[in-house]
Short mmCIF file of C-alpha atoms in Angstrom, two decimals:
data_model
loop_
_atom_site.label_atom_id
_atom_site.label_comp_id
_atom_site.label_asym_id
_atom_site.label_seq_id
_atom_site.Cartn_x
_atom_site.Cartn_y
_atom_site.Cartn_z
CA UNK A 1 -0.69 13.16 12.12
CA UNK A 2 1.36 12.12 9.42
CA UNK A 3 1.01 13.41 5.54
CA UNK A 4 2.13 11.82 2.96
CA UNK A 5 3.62 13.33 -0.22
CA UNK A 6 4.81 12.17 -3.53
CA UNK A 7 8.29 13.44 -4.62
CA UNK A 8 7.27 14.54 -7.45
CA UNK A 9 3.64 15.62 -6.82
CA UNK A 10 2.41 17.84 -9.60
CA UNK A 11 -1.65 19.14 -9.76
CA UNK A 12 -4.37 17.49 -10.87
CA UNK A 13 -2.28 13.38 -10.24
CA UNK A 14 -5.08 12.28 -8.26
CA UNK A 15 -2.39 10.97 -5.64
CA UNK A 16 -4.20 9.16 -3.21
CA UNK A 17 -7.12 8.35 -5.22
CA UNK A 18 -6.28 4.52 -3.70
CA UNK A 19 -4.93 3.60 -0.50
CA UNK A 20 -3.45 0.43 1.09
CA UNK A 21 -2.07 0.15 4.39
CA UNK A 22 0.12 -3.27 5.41
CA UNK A 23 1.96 -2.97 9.18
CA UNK A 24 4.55 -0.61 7.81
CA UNK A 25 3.74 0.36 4.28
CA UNK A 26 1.58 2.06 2.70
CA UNK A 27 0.66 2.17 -0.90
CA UNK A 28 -1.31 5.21 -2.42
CA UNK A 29 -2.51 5.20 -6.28
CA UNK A 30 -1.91 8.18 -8.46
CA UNK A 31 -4.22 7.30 -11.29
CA UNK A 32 -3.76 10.37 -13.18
CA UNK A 33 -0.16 10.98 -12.69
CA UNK A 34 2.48 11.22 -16.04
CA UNK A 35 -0.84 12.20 -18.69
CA UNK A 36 -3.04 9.62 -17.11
CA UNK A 37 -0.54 6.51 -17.21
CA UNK A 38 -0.69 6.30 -13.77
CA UNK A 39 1.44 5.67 -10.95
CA UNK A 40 1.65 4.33 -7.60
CA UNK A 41 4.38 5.05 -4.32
CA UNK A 42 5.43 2.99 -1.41
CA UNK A 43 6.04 4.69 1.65
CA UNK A 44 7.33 2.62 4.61
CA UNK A 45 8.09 4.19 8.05
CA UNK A 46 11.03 2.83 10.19
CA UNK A 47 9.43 4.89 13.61
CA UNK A 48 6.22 3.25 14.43
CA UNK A 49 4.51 5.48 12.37
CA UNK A 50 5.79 8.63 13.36
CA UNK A 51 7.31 9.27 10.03
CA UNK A 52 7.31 7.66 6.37
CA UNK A 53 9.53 7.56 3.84
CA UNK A 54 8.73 7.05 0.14
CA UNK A 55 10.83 3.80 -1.25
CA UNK A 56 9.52 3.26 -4.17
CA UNK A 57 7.11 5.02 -7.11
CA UNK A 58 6.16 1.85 -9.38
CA UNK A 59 4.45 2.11 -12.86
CA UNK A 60 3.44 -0.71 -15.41
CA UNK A 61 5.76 -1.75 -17.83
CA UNK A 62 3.47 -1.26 -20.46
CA UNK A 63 2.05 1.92 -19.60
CA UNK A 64 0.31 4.20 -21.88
CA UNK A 65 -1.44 7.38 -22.16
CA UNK A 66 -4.84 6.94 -20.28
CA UNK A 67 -3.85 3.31 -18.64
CA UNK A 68 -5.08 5.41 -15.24
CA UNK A 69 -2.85 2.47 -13.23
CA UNK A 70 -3.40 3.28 -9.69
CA UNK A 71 -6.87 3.00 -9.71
CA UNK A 72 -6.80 0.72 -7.18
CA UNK A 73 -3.86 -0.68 -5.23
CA UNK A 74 -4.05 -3.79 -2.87
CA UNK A 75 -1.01 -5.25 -0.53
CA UNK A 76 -0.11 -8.40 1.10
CA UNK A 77 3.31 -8.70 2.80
CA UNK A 78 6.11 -8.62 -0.12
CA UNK A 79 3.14 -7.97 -2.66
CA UNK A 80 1.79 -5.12 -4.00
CA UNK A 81 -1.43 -5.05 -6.69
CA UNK A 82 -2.41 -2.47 -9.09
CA UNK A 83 -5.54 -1.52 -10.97
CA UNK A 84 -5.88 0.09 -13.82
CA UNK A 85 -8.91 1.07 -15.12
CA UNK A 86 -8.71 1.81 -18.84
CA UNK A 87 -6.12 0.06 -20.99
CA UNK A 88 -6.20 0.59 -24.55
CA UNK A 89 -8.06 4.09 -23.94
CA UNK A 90 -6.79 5.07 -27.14
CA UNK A 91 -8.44 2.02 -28.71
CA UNK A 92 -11.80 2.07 -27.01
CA UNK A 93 -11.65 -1.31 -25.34
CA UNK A 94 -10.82 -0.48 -22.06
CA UNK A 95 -10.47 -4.01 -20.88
CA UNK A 96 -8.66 -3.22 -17.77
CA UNK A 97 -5.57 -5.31 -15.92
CA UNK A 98 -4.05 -5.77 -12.64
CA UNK A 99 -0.60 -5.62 -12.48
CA UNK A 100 1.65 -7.47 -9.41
CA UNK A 101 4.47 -6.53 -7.94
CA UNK A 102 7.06 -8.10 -5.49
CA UNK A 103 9.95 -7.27 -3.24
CA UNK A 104 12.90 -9.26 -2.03
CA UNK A 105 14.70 -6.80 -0.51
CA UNK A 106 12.13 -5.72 2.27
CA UNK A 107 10.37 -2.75 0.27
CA UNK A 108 13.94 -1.49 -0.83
CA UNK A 109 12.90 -2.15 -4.50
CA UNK A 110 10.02 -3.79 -6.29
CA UNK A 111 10.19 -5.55 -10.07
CA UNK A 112 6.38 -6.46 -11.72
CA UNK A 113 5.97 -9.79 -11.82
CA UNK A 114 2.64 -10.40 -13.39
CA UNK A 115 0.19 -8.35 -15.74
CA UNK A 116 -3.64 -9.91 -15.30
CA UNK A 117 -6.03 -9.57 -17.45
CA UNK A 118 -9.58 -11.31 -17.64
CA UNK A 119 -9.67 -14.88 -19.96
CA UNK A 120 -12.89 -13.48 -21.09
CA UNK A 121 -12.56 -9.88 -21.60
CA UNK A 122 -14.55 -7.13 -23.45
CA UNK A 123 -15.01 -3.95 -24.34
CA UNK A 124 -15.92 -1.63 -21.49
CA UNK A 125 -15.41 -4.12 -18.94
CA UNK A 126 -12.99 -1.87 -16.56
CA UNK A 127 -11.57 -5.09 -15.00
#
């Protein structure tokens, strides 16, 4: 049995409130991490499974206070996507986005690539 750990796990993060597993890598959400911004690690093992290694912790580029990015993670070869639940919490709209992010270097580092967000969104919509 392997468990997995964020390097800088603090209480109350919600790390692994969203998991995604993809031959090698695996992708958990931290949804309340850094006053609800959110966050979300890579791990990737190198053994078969025997042992993983975190590679990368990503976070939006946009993030703000209550953003709760991590939510819900997704991955796909090179690409990794990210929920998050309540933008604009703050504001009251809580529209929600997705954001996307890619490697090139084989998990060594990711950049985001897109931010989604519904053509038709509203208030409360938690997209």
């Amino acid at each position: 049995m392997v468990k997995l750990t964020a390097s800088d796990a603090a209480n109350y993060d919600y790390f692994g409130w969203s998991v995604a597993i993809a031959g090698g890598t695996v992708v958990v959400g931290s949804r309340k991490d850094n006053v609800e911004r959110g966050s979300v690690y890579v791990f990737r093992t190198s053994d078969g499974g025997a042992s993983y290694g975190q590679v990368a912790k990503l976070m939006a580029a946009d993030a703000a206070v209550g953003d709760q990015f991590g939510e819900s993670v997704a991955i796909k070869g090179d690409t990794v996507v990210v929920g998050a639940y309540a933008p604009s919490w703050g504001g009251g709209s809580d529209y929600g986005k997705a954001y996307v992010f890619r490697t090139s270097d084989g998990g060594a580092t990711y950049a985001q690539v897109a931010k989604l967000t519904a053509a038709d969104g509203a208030a409360s919509d938690y997209f």
